[in-house]
Amino acid sequence: MTFDLTISVADLLLLLPEIFLTCWLCVVLIVDFSCPRLPHTRLAFLSVIGLAATLACLAWFDATHVSGALFGNMFVLDRMAIFFKMFVVGSTALVILASMQYVDRFTLFRGEYYFLVVMSALGMMFMASANDMLSLFVSIEFSTLGFYILVGYLREDLTSNEAGLKFFVLGVFAAGLLAYGISLVYGETGKLVFSEMTPTHTTGTMIGFLLIFAALGFKIGAVPFHSWIPDTYHGAPTPVTAFLSIAPKGAAFAILIRLFFVALASFKPIWVLLLVAVSILSMTYGNIVAIAQRNIKRLLAYSGIAQVGNVLIGLAAGTKMGSDAILFYLLTYLFANIGAFAVVIAVAQAIGSEEIDDYSGLNRRSPFLAFAMLLFLLSLAGVPPLAGFIGKLYIFIAAVNEGLYTLITVGLINIVISMYYYLVVVKKMYINEPTDPSPVSISGPMKAVVYIGLAGTLVIGIYPQPVIEWVVDATLMFSNMVGPSAVVTPPLPPFGG
Amino acid sequence: MVEYILLYILFAPFAGALALIFVSNRQPMLVRGIAVASTFVCLVAAVYLFYAYDPVKGGFQFVQKFQWSKELGIALHLGVDGIGTPLVLASAVLLFTGVFVSWHITDRTKEFYIWLLILAAATIGVFMSLDLFFLYFFYEMSVIPMYLLLGMWGSHTKKYLEMTDPEGVKLRDSVGFIFNFGANSKEYAAMKLVLFLSAFAVVALMGILLIYKYSGLNTFDILVLREQANLMNIPALGTTLDKIIWILVFFGFASIAPIWPLHSWSPVGHAAAPAATSMLHAGVLMKLGHFSIIRVAFEILPDTTRELMPIAAVLCVFSIVYGGLVAFYAKDTKYVIGYSSSSHMGYVFLGMAALNYVSLSGAVIYMFAHAMATGMLFAMAGWVYDQTHTRDLPSLGGLSNKMPFIAGCFVVGCMASIGMPGTVNFIAEVMIIVGSWNKYPLQVIVAVLGIVLTMAYLFNMMRAVFYGPMSQKYSHTRDAVATVDRLPLLVMIAVSVGFGIFPMQLYDVVRSGVDPLVAKITYVAPVARTDDETGSIGRDPAPGADRPPLLATHPRPRSLTSYASREHE
């Protein structure tokens, strides 16, 4: 196999967002080093500006239908990749806005925090484009590297250290599984690019793909690969938890969609069973264990496990509509989850606690935060007229068209279970009286994040058609999913066409 | 302008809620003013709708359709027929009066009205949805405000408050507490209500998804589905698919109705809720169940409905008897009214199960009538609770000296609830009983005995609250004298008695909705009044038809073909 590494300027333009962000990242780092007295909030705004510019560039790509492939199909830029890149970049920008106040808690390396966040985002942008076992491995490890440091950023905090260590050990273990799986698959098929693979039903390929799935399952936190999630989410700095709960999941789902829909299209009857099992386990386990949680971050961690189970329903459907639903659902999840975490950060800033009991009477202390949290939790639960409801319904429609009735039944039952623990938080906020009635204040950037989350949750819930059209267009390449080679990389583009 | 009337009715409360967000809680009069203004717009539009609805033309009128999502086949398709119109009116009346009933709420007034308006608007949305998605959307949307309304402004039961010993405190939040009847906290009631309704809502959603898939039309539009969806004779799980869907839809929606044995959330919820919420809850929220069954199961699966509706005829007996007996023995004003509502919903199911023109019309009119009667009773129970801070029947008594106006209205409310001639409830009850007699005589006998039971417990409660010796601790209580306090009761009495004396518009509107539906389900042509006005009663108009209804005084002869042509309206 040969790589054609002669790339033209037009090809390089496909990498423009990544190149731009890398340069911007260097600027952020240099500014941080050269101006040690600069308040870190300036660096935060600098990073957000860079991310916003990247987002604008991606939006331009999306509007002008730029697409193409580089390095012998290792790196593809199609509309789905652009969608996930925008997802990652957007959530990163929101996370940085939400963490500006929180960063004061770090005793050292405040500036590097932003560098590491954006660096992880860069890795995840490559994940969204990975179309090859090698680029998959490299981009996953690249993005996780930043997280290893970020999770343990509260150096004096033992839970943060524990979280970092747990995440690191299990993460490295997952990386080992991934590498081993890739080597098995390569040994059996002799190919690395997803779209060129014609896997046969040999034991080696099966084990190889199972290992790769296990590694990706670790990234998204699906049962039974979830064991790191609660402690890591609990111990990590809250903005990092928010970041960890959204962006890597999106990027990993981009890879999962490519892996299952492209490389493993001929295995569909087998992996549907696998995904159904994992999905049922994730939803049920996540929701039932969430009931017992007393800490809001752990609650959101378990609810995240359950949400991933919901997204896997769309993957199990294995159709174009299933992939649409995944994209749509992830977007609704992004707004609701970042909003919920922003409220958690704001409340923790004011009252210094993340226990659910300390949310008592939040409605009297800050009606705005309580109302926002109410809407975010209800969106996660899937209550109309919020975005999460449409997301869940979209997923269920995709699944019912494939006749996955067991999965839908379990999913519907889980909606009711999840309603309970979300409402317990609502009860604390609205019904219980506060022990300390002093008002809770909220900083400007945090307010912006909450407003963006609210806007996304409400607008997508009430008028989702533009977003539906967007995700339907983003996955057009799966519209004729029939065989293993159904996806052809789009012809190389005249730029801007 | 007039063609958008449904949008005014639906969005006036939403607009009110939105406006309230920007008002401060420190201006309670402004908050109430906005609530009154938006609900008044809603009420006026609903009254206009009721009289502008043309019963001769029938079918769905004032239809509005906005494409919402092409990919998923969803449109915001609004329209009312003869069944939806009176229920929209009932919702608007209860919302308008509910705003006045909750006039004296001082804790977080703004939030209260926001959730109340959203609750009512969502309810109204169900009554005018012609799209399965939006029907479910509004249905589910009406559940969450209930949680907050019950939890934030509701009240505990007396027994709960008396449980002060440490073991009792431990017991009251445990699982075993479910079996501790009559001693619930408002939080428990709210959570039970939401989980119960959500659990059965997803059952109905499963049915809706199956309809969506097996119709293969990629649409949620009820009008398209009822014409084109062919769901019959698809084998599934040892029976046919249409039966499975019907069961899912029926029990999913019947839980909110609430049919026995799925009723247990309902009286608990009624009891815990603040007065205006109880009114809306018992008055219209419960009717979402019957209405959705009619709209989804009856419209889309008429043949299965004919086959399986006897299930409802069996269960309604238990509803009537069980609800009535519990109401008789209950010692809490709101429990009595709550269980009486559960019991009375059994009559609606009886009328629906009999599936003929008179009984189904009676059922629809009963929904309207019950909304008014139970609204009155809950409003007054709320007033008594606000004044005395107790709902415990044994400790109340003799209040008629202190509140003659409330006591007088309470008598009217009881009369309406029992179904005295002169109130619209009477007409509804008679139609249900007469219409169901041929098919379900046993149930009718039970239903008539149920009326006697209703008299027993309502008179019992009236005596316990308003007559007999009065405890001195209630000497500070006062009557409803202010206009804002009297207005809601007078409005509901006026509607109830007004339609009781002049029922023809209501009857015509309801018949125009019921007739095509029954014709489609039973293949029996509706009975028109014969020309000679005298005594054609007893003559079968078509082979196998039911007896001509005693009350079928409809002036226009109708035939099946005229309905067929009207269907496309």
mmCIF file of N, CA, C and O in Angstrom, chain A residues 321 363-364 367 371 374 378 383-385 389-390 393-394 396-397 400-401 403 405 408-409 412 416 419-420 423-424 426-427 430-431 433 461-465 468-469 472, chain B residues 21 67-72 74 107-108 111 115 133 136-138 140-141 144 147-148 151-152 186-187 190-191 194-195 198-199 202-203 205-206 209-210 212-214 220:
data_model
loop_
_atom_site.group_PDB
_atom_site.id
_atom_site.type_symbol
_atom_site.label_atom_id
_atom_site.label_comp_id
_atom_site.label_asym_id
_atom_site.label_seq_id
_atom_site.Cartn_x
_atom_site.Cartn_y
_atom_site.Cartn_z
ATOM 1 N N MET A 321 -31.577 7.158 8.219
ATOM 2 C CA MET A 321 -32.365 7.887 9.192
ATOM 3 C C MET A 321 -31.775 7.735 10.596
ATOM 4 O O MET A 321 -31.789 8.672 11.395
ATOM 5 N N ASN A 363 -34.915 27.898 43.420
ATOM 6 C CA ASN A 363 -35.897 28.761 42.770
ATOM 7 C C ASN A 363 -36.056 30.087 43.501
ATOM 8 O O ASN A 363 -36.277 31.122 42.894
ATOM 9 N N ARG A 364 -35.914 30.060 44.827
ATOM 10 C CA ARG A 364 -36.021 31.317 45.580
ATOM 11 C C ARG A 364 -34.719 32.101 45.551
ATOM 12 O O ARG A 364 -34.711 33.308 45.715
ATOM 13 N N PRO A 367 -34.138 32.490 40.532
ATOM 14 C CA PRO A 367 -35.189 31.936 39.664
ATOM 15 C C PRO A 367 -34.668 31.595 38.277
ATOM 16 O O PRO A 367 -35.079 30.594 37.686
ATOM 17 N N PHE A 371 -34.860 27.906 36.751
ATOM 18 C CA PHE A 371 -35.679 27.689 35.556
ATOM 19 C C PHE A 371 -34.843 27.073 34.433
ATOM 20 O O PHE A 371 -35.273 26.137 33.753
ATOM 21 N N LEU A 374 -34.208 23.524 35.205
ATOM 22 C CA LEU A 374 -35.438 22.769 34.976
ATOM 23 C C LEU A 374 -35.568 22.399 33.501
ATOM 24 O O LEU A 374 -35.800 21.238 33.150
ATOM 25 N N LEU A 378 -35.336 18.670 31.923
ATOM 26 C CA LEU A 378 -36.494 18.124 31.221
ATOM 27 C C LEU A 378 -36.156 17.803 29.773
ATOM 28 O O LEU A 378 -36.694 16.860 29.203
ATOM 29 N N VAL A 383 -38.943 15.829 27.425
ATOM 30 C CA VAL A 383 -40.294 16.343 27.621
ATOM 31 C C VAL A 383 -40.545 17.424 26.590
ATOM 32 O O VAL A 383 -39.717 18.316 26.421
ATOM 33 N N PRO A 384 -41.648 17.380 25.863
ATOM 34 C CA PRO A 384 -41.945 18.478 24.955
ATOM 35 C C PRO A 384 -42.255 19.751 25.733
ATOM 36 O O PRO A 384 -42.722 19.643 26.871
ATOM 37 N N PRO A 385 -42.030 20.909 25.196
ATOM 38 C CA PRO A 385 -41.596 21.230 23.849
ATOM 39 C C PRO A 385 -40.083 21.444 23.770
ATOM 40 O O PRO A 385 -39.651 22.366 23.094
ATOM 41 N N PHE A 389 -36.931 16.028 23.515
ATOM 42 C CA PHE A 389 -38.092 15.232 23.113
ATOM 43 C C PHE A 389 -38.040 14.890 21.631
ATOM 44 O O PHE A 389 -38.238 13.742 21.225
ATOM 45 N N ILE A 390 -37.735 15.902 20.818
ATOM 46 C CA ILE A 390 -37.672 15.658 19.378
ATOM 47 C C ILE A 390 -36.544 14.672 19.082
ATOM 48 O O ILE A 390 -36.670 13.782 18.246
ATOM 49 N N LEU A 393 -37.663 11.236 19.968
ATOM 50 C CA LEU A 393 -38.665 10.762 19.013
ATOM 51 C C LEU A 393 -38.025 10.411 17.673
ATOM 52 O O LEU A 393 -38.373 9.402 17.042
ATOM 53 N N TYR A 394 -37.078 11.226 17.260
ATOM 54 C CA TYR A 394 -36.381 10.982 15.996
ATOM 55 C C TYR A 394 -35.700 9.612 16.047
ATOM 56 O O TYR A 394 -35.808 8.787 15.120
ATOM 57 N N PHE A 396 -36.448 7.127 17.979
ATOM 58 C CA PHE A 396 -37.434 6.044 18.033
ATOM 59 C C PHE A 396 -38.059 5.798 16.666
ATOM 60 O O PHE A 396 -38.335 4.659 16.297
ATOM 61 N N ILE A 397 -38.292 6.882 15.923
ATOM 62 C CA ILE A 397 -38.869 6.692 14.587
ATOM 63 C C ILE A 397 -37.889 5.928 13.707
ATOM 64 O O ILE A 397 -38.270 4.997 12.981
ATOM 65 N N VAL A 400 -38.076 2.340 14.891
ATOM 66 C CA VAL A 400 -39.320 1.617 14.606
ATOM 67 C C VAL A 400 -39.385 1.252 13.134
ATOM 68 O O VAL A 400 -39.930 0.217 12.758
ATOM 69 N N ASN A 401 -38.774 2.080 12.299
ATOM 70 C CA ASN A 401 -38.756 1.736 10.883
ATOM 71 C C ASN A 401 -37.930 0.491 10.615
ATOM 72 O O ASN A 401 -38.127 -0.182 9.617
ATOM 73 N N GLY A 403 -37.859 -1.910 12.886
ATOM 74 C CA GLY A 403 -38.499 -2.979 13.646
ATOM 75 C C GLY A 403 -37.781 -3.373 14.924
ATOM 76 O O GLY A 403 -37.891 -4.512 15.367
ATOM 77 N N TYR A 405 -38.293 -3.376 18.098
ATOM 78 C CA TYR A 405 -39.331 -3.079 19.097
ATOM 79 C C TYR A 405 -38.834 -3.250 20.528
ATOM 80 O O TYR A 405 -39.196 -2.485 21.409
ATOM 81 N N ILE A 408 -36.973 -0.194 21.492
ATOM 82 C CA ILE A 408 -37.834 0.971 21.705
ATOM 83 C C ILE A 408 -38.586 0.833 23.018
ATOM 84 O O ILE A 408 -38.709 1.791 23.786
ATOM 85 N N THR A 409 -39.064 -0.380 23.287
ATOM 86 C CA THR A 409 -39.802 -0.571 24.535
ATOM 87 C C THR A 409 -38.919 -0.238 25.722
ATOM 88 O O THR A 409 -39.323 0.510 26.627
ATOM 89 N N LEU A 412 -38.416 3.494 25.908
ATOM 90 C CA LEU A 412 -39.573 4.233 26.421
ATOM 91 C C LEU A 412 -39.704 4.062 27.929
ATOM 92 O O LEU A 412 -39.985 5.019 28.649
ATOM 93 N N VAL A 416 -39.314 7.040 31.432
ATOM 94 C CA VAL A 416 -40.074 7.219 32.679
ATOM 95 C C VAL A 416 -39.143 7.123 33.882
ATOM 96 O O VAL A 416 -39.247 7.919 34.824
ATOM 97 N N MET A 419 -37.202 10.256 34.171
ATOM 98 C CA MET A 419 -38.044 11.351 34.641
ATOM 99 C C MET A 419 -37.965 11.457 36.161
ATOM 100 O O MET A 419 -37.970 12.549 36.716
ATOM 101 N N TYR A 420 -37.911 10.300 36.826
ATOM 102 C CA TYR A 420 -37.937 10.319 38.288
ATOM 103 C C TYR A 420 -36.738 11.083 38.844
ATOM 104 O O TYR A 420 -36.891 12.011 39.624
ATOM 105 N N LEU A 423 -36.698 14.727 38.122
ATOM 106 C CA LEU A 423 -37.699 15.452 38.903
ATOM 107 C C LEU A 423 -37.310 15.572 40.373
ATOM 108 O O LEU A 423 -37.744 16.505 41.045
ATOM 109 N N VAL A 424 -36.499 14.642 40.866
ATOM 110 C CA VAL A 424 -36.031 14.784 42.242
ATOM 111 C C VAL A 424 -35.207 16.068 42.370
ATOM 112 O O VAL A 424 -35.355 16.831 43.325
ATOM 113 N N VAL A 426 -35.561 18.656 40.401
ATOM 114 C CA VAL A 426 -36.543 19.735 40.263
ATOM 115 C C VAL A 426 -37.252 19.972 41.591
ATOM 116 O O VAL A 426 -37.482 21.105 42.005
ATOM 117 N N LYS A 427 -37.585 18.881 42.266
ATOM 118 C CA LYS A 427 -38.258 19.000 43.563
ATOM 119 C C LYS A 427 -37.385 19.786 44.536
ATOM 120 O O LYS A 427 -37.861 20.703 45.193
ATOM 121 N N TYR A 430 -37.370 23.524 43.387
ATOM 122 C CA TYR A 430 -38.615 24.295 43.360
ATOM 123 C C TYR A 430 -39.448 24.127 44.613
ATOM 124 O O TYR A 430 -40.111 25.050 45.054
ATOM 125 N N ILE A 431 -39.501 22.904 45.152
ATOM 126 C CA ILE A 431 -40.481 22.652 46.213
ATOM 127 C C ILE A 431 -39.858 22.854 47.585
ATOM 128 O O ILE A 431 -40.456 23.453 48.463
ATOM 129 N N GLU A 433 -37.638 24.274 50.639
ATOM 130 C CA GLU A 433 -37.271 25.637 51.016
ATOM 131 C C GLU A 433 -35.754 25.706 51.214
ATOM 132 O O GLU A 433 -35.133 24.749 51.667
ATOM 133 N N GLY A 461 -36.456 22.544 20.015
ATOM 134 C CA GLY A 461 -37.653 21.837 20.448
ATOM 135 C C GLY A 461 -38.908 22.342 19.769
ATOM 136 O O GLY A 461 -39.801 21.575 19.443
ATOM 137 N N ILE A 462 -38.967 23.651 19.524
ATOM 138 C CA ILE A 462 -40.206 24.205 18.979
ATOM 139 C C ILE A 462 -40.181 24.208 17.451
ATOM 140 O O ILE A 462 -41.188 23.935 16.812
ATOM 141 N N TYR A 463 -39.033 24.490 16.878
ATOM 142 C CA TYR A 463 -38.977 24.475 15.408
ATOM 143 C C TYR A 463 -37.719 23.763 14.938
ATOM 144 O O TYR A 463 -36.704 24.395 14.637
ATOM 145 N N PRO A 464 -37.737 22.447 14.890
ATOM 146 C CA PRO A 464 -36.514 21.706 14.587
ATOM 147 C C PRO A 464 -36.213 21.564 13.097
ATOM 148 O O PRO A 464 -35.163 21.035 12.744
ATOM 149 N N GLN A 465 -37.122 22.038 12.247
ATOM 150 C CA GLN A 465 -36.976 21.723 10.826
ATOM 151 C C GLN A 465 -35.621 22.123 10.233
ATOM 152 O O GLN A 465 -35.013 21.317 9.522
ATOM 153 N N ILE A 468 -33.164 19.583 11.332
ATOM 154 C CA ILE A 468 -33.427 18.289 10.691
ATOM 155 C C ILE A 468 -32.883 18.303 9.271
ATOM 156 O O ILE A 468 -32.231 17.355 8.829
ATOM 157 N N GLU A 469 -33.131 19.403 8.566
ATOM 158 C CA GLU A 469 -32.623 19.479 7.192
ATOM 159 C C GLU A 469 -31.100 19.400 7.169
ATOM 160 O O GLU A 469 -30.509 18.747 6.304
ATOM 161 N N VAL A 472 -29.995 15.865 7.864
ATOM 162 C CA VAL A 472 -30.344 14.981 6.741
ATOM 163 C C VAL A 472 -29.341 15.185 5.608
ATOM 164 O O VAL A 472 -28.868 14.231 4.992
ATOM 165 N N ILE B 21 -43.209 36.173 32.112
ATOM 166 C CA ILE B 21 -41.804 35.965 32.440
ATOM 167 C C ILE B 21 -41.103 37.291 32.697
ATOM 168 O O ILE B 21 -40.223 37.398 33.537
ATOM 169 N N GLN B 67 -46.680 23.166 7.809
ATOM 170 C CA GLN B 67 -45.665 22.106 7.714
ATOM 171 C C GLN B 67 -44.647 22.305 8.826
ATOM 172 O O GLN B 67 -44.139 23.395 9.030
ATOM 173 N N TRP B 68 -44.356 21.275 9.544
ATOM 174 C CA TRP B 68 -43.428 21.408 10.670
ATOM 175 C C TRP B 68 -42.150 20.647 10.399
ATOM 176 O O TRP B 68 -41.068 21.128 10.642
ATOM 177 N N SER B 69 -42.274 19.433 9.920
ATOM 178 C CA SER B 69 -41.085 18.703 9.503
ATOM 179 C C SER B 69 -41.461 17.758 8.381
ATOM 180 O O SER B 69 -42.284 16.870 8.556
ATOM 181 N N LYS B 70 -40.887 18.009 7.236
ATOM 182 C CA LYS B 70 -41.211 17.175 6.073
ATOM 183 C C LYS B 70 -40.643 15.775 6.248
ATOM 184 O O LYS B 70 -41.299 14.784 5.962
ATOM 185 N N GLU B 71 -39.398 15.689 6.744
ATOM 186 C CA GLU B 71 -38.730 14.401 6.852
ATOM 187 C C GLU B 71 -39.497 13.444 7.750
ATOM 188 O O GLU B 71 -39.576 12.256 7.481
ATOM 189 N N LEU B 72 -40.030 13.990 8.838
ATOM 190 C CA LEU B 72 -40.724 13.126 9.790
ATOM 191 C C LEU B 72 -42.226 13.085 9.524
ATOM 192 O O LEU B 72 -42.949 12.362 10.195
ATOM 193 N N ILE B 74 -44.512 15.563 9.874
ATOM 194 C CA ILE B 74 -45.263 16.193 10.952
ATOM 195 C C ILE B 74 -45.727 17.566 10.492
ATOM 196 O O ILE B 74 -44.962 18.308 9.867
ATOM 197 N N ASP B 107 -47.717 33.373 47.192
ATOM 198 C CA ASP B 107 -46.376 32.832 47.072
ATOM 199 C C ASP B 107 -46.048 32.602 45.598
ATOM 200 O O ASP B 107 -46.707 31.807 44.927
ATOM 201 N N ARG B 108 -45.066 33.312 45.088
ATOM 202 C CA ARG B 108 -44.630 33.160 43.701
ATOM 203 C C ARG B 108 -45.807 33.181 42.720
ATOM 204 O O ARG B 108 -45.997 32.282 41.907
ATOM 205 N N GLU B 111 -45.006 32.710 38.906
ATOM 206 C CA GLU B 111 -44.732 31.345 38.474
ATOM 207 C C GLU B 111 -46.010 30.519 38.437
ATOM 208 O O GLU B 111 -46.208 29.716 37.540
ATOM 209 N N TRP B 115 -47.317 28.569 35.010
ATOM 210 C CA TRP B 115 -47.526 27.120 34.844
ATOM 211 C C TRP B 115 -48.990 26.801 34.590
ATOM 212 O O TRP B 115 -49.316 25.883 33.827
ATOM 213 N N PHE B 133 -48.528 13.441 16.250
ATOM 214 C CA PHE B 133 -47.346 13.944 16.940
ATOM 215 C C PHE B 133 -47.717 15.085 17.867
ATOM 216 O O PHE B 133 -47.341 15.103 19.030
ATOM 217 N N TYR B 136 -49.676 14.077 20.928
ATOM 218 C CA TYR B 136 -48.813 13.562 21.989
ATOM 219 C C TYR B 136 -47.967 14.677 22.609
ATOM 220 O O TYR B 136 -47.748 14.725 23.817
ATOM 221 N N PHE B 137 -47.506 15.551 21.752
ATOM 222 C CA PHE B 137 -46.676 16.684 22.167
ATOM 223 C C PHE B 137 -47.386 17.512 23.238
ATOM 224 O O PHE B 137 -46.862 17.730 24.334
ATOM 225 N N PHE B 138 -48.620 17.903 22.942
ATOM 226 C CA PHE B 138 -49.361 18.718 23.908
ATOM 227 C C PHE B 138 -49.759 17.895 25.121
ATOM 228 O O PHE B 138 -49.783 18.392 26.245
ATOM 229 N N GLU B 140 -48.185 15.387 26.534
ATOM 230 C CA GLU B 140 -47.059 15.207 27.444
ATOM 231 C C GLU B 140 -46.671 16.555 28.067
ATOM 232 O O GLU B 140 -46.228 16.622 29.203
ATOM 233 N N MET B 141 -46.881 17.614 27.285
ATOM 234 C CA MET B 141 -46.525 18.944 27.771
ATOM 235 C C MET B 141 -47.408 19.363 28.941
ATOM 236 O O MET B 141 -47.012 20.171 29.776
ATOM 237 N N ILE B 144 -46.009 18.057 32.928
ATOM 238 C CA ILE B 144 -44.966 18.630 33.776
ATOM 239 C C ILE B 144 -45.449 19.822 34.605
ATOM 240 O O ILE B 144 -45.138 19.915 35.789
ATOM 241 N N TYR B 147 -46.747 18.852 37.892
ATOM 242 C CA TYR B 147 -45.791 18.523 38.948
ATOM 243 C C TYR B 147 -45.473 19.760 39.789
ATOM 244 O O TYR B 147 -45.517 19.735 41.011
ATOM 245 N N LEU B 148 -45.180 20.843 39.084
ATOM 246 C CA LEU B 148 -44.795 22.051 39.817
ATOM 247 C C LEU B 148 -45.980 22.667 40.534
ATOM 248 O O LEU B 148 -45.859 23.144 41.663
ATOM 249 N N GLY B 151 -46.612 20.460 43.525
ATOM 250 C CA GLY B 151 -45.536 20.465 44.499
ATOM 251 C C GLY B 151 -45.350 21.814 45.168
ATOM 252 O O GLY B 151 -45.063 21.896 46.357
ATOM 253 N N MET B 152 -45.511 22.893 44.404
ATOM 254 C CA MET B 152 -45.193 24.205 44.960
ATOM 255 C C MET B 152 -46.364 24.840 45.676
ATOM 256 O O MET B 152 -46.191 25.530 46.667
ATOM 257 N N LYS B 186 -47.767 16.278 49.378
ATOM 258 C CA LYS B 186 -48.003 16.812 48.039
ATOM 259 C C LYS B 186 -46.895 16.393 47.080
ATOM 260 O O LYS B 186 -47.141 16.162 45.901
ATOM 261 N N GLU B 187 -45.657 16.251 47.610
ATOM 262 C CA GLU B 187 -44.563 15.816 46.736
ATOM 263 C C GLU B 187 -44.821 14.418 46.205
ATOM 264 O O GLU B 187 -44.595 14.126 45.033
ATOM 265 N N ALA B 190 -47.503 14.580 43.577
ATOM 266 C CA ALA B 190 -47.025 15.147 42.322
ATOM 267 C C ALA B 190 -46.173 14.145 41.569
ATOM 268 O O ALA B 190 -46.326 13.944 40.356
ATOM 269 N N MET B 191 -45.256 13.490 42.293
ATOM 270 C CA MET B 191 -44.374 12.537 41.622
ATOM 271 C C MET B 191 -45.172 11.355 41.086
ATOM 272 O O MET B 191 -44.959 10.893 39.970
ATOM 273 N N VAL B 194 -47.007 12.406 37.887
ATOM 274 C CA VAL B 194 -46.176 12.565 36.696
ATOM 275 C C VAL B 194 -45.667 11.213 36.205
ATOM 276 O O VAL B 194 -45.720 10.917 35.006
ATOM 277 N N LEU B 195 -45.189 10.391 37.125
ATOM 278 C CA LEU B 195 -44.642 9.105 36.677
ATOM 279 C C LEU B 195 -45.741 8.223 36.094
ATOM 280 O O LEU B 195 -45.545 7.567 35.071
ATOM 281 N N SER B 198 -46.697 9.684 32.692
ATOM 282 C CA SER B 198 -45.637 9.496 31.694
ATOM 283 C C SER B 198 -45.529 8.036 31.306
ATOM 284 O O SER B 198 -45.333 7.708 30.135
ATOM 285 N N ALA B 199 -45.650 7.154 32.297
ATOM 286 C CA ALA B 199 -45.520 5.733 31.994
ATOM 287 C C ALA B 199 -46.582 5.310 30.996
ATOM 288 O O ALA B 199 -46.294 4.592 30.031
ATOM 289 N N VAL B 202 -46.095 6.846 27.408
ATOM 290 C CA VAL B 202 -45.171 6.171 26.495
ATOM 291 C C VAL B 202 -45.804 4.892 25.945
ATOM 292 O O VAL B 202 -45.469 4.462 24.844
ATOM 293 N N VAL B 203 -46.746 4.307 26.696
ATOM 294 C CA VAL B 203 -47.490 3.172 26.132
ATOM 295 C C VAL B 203 -48.253 3.633 24.894
ATOM 296 O O VAL B 203 -48.213 3.008 23.832
ATOM 297 N N LEU B 205 -47.532 6.205 23.152
ATOM 298 C CA LEU B 205 -46.557 6.594 22.130
ATOM 299 C C LEU B 205 -46.118 5.375 21.329
ATOM 300 O O LEU B 205 -45.935 5.442 20.113
ATOM 301 N N MET B 206 -45.963 4.241 22.007
ATOM 302 C CA MET B 206 -45.620 3.007 21.293
ATOM 303 C C MET B 206 -46.701 2.701 20.259
ATOM 304 O O MET B 206 -46.391 2.361 19.112
ATOM 305 N N LEU B 209 -46.326 5.077 17.390
ATOM 306 C CA LEU B 209 -45.190 4.727 16.532
ATOM 307 C C LEU B 209 -45.538 3.532 15.647
ATOM 308 O O LEU B 209 -45.144 3.475 14.478
ATOM 309 N N LEU B 210 -46.284 2.582 16.207
ATOM 310 C CA LEU B 210 -46.672 1.426 15.394
ATOM 311 C C LEU B 210 -47.631 1.842 14.274
ATOM 312 O O LEU B 210 -47.523 1.359 13.141
ATOM 313 N N TYR B 212 -47.624 4.718 12.898
ATOM 314 C CA TYR B 212 -46.762 5.439 11.946
ATOM 315 C C TYR B 212 -46.045 4.454 11.044
ATOM 316 O O TYR B 212 -45.990 4.609 9.828
ATOM 317 N N LYS B 213 -45.485 3.406 11.654
ATOM 318 C CA LYS B 213 -44.695 2.489 10.843
ATOM 319 C C LYS B 213 -45.587 1.680 9.898
ATOM 320 O O LYS B 213 -45.324 1.601 8.701
ATOM 321 N N TYR B 214 -46.637 1.060 10.444
ATOM 322 C CA TYR B 214 -47.374 0.103 9.627
ATOM 323 C C TYR B 214 -48.324 0.762 8.648
ATOM 324 O O TYR B 214 -48.767 0.123 7.704
ATOM 325 N N PHE B 220 -47.992 11.693 10.345
ATOM 326 C CA PHE B 220 -48.694 11.563 11.614
ATOM 327 C C PHE B 220 -50.091 12.171 11.506
ATOM 328 O O PHE B 220 -50.776 12.314 12.497
#
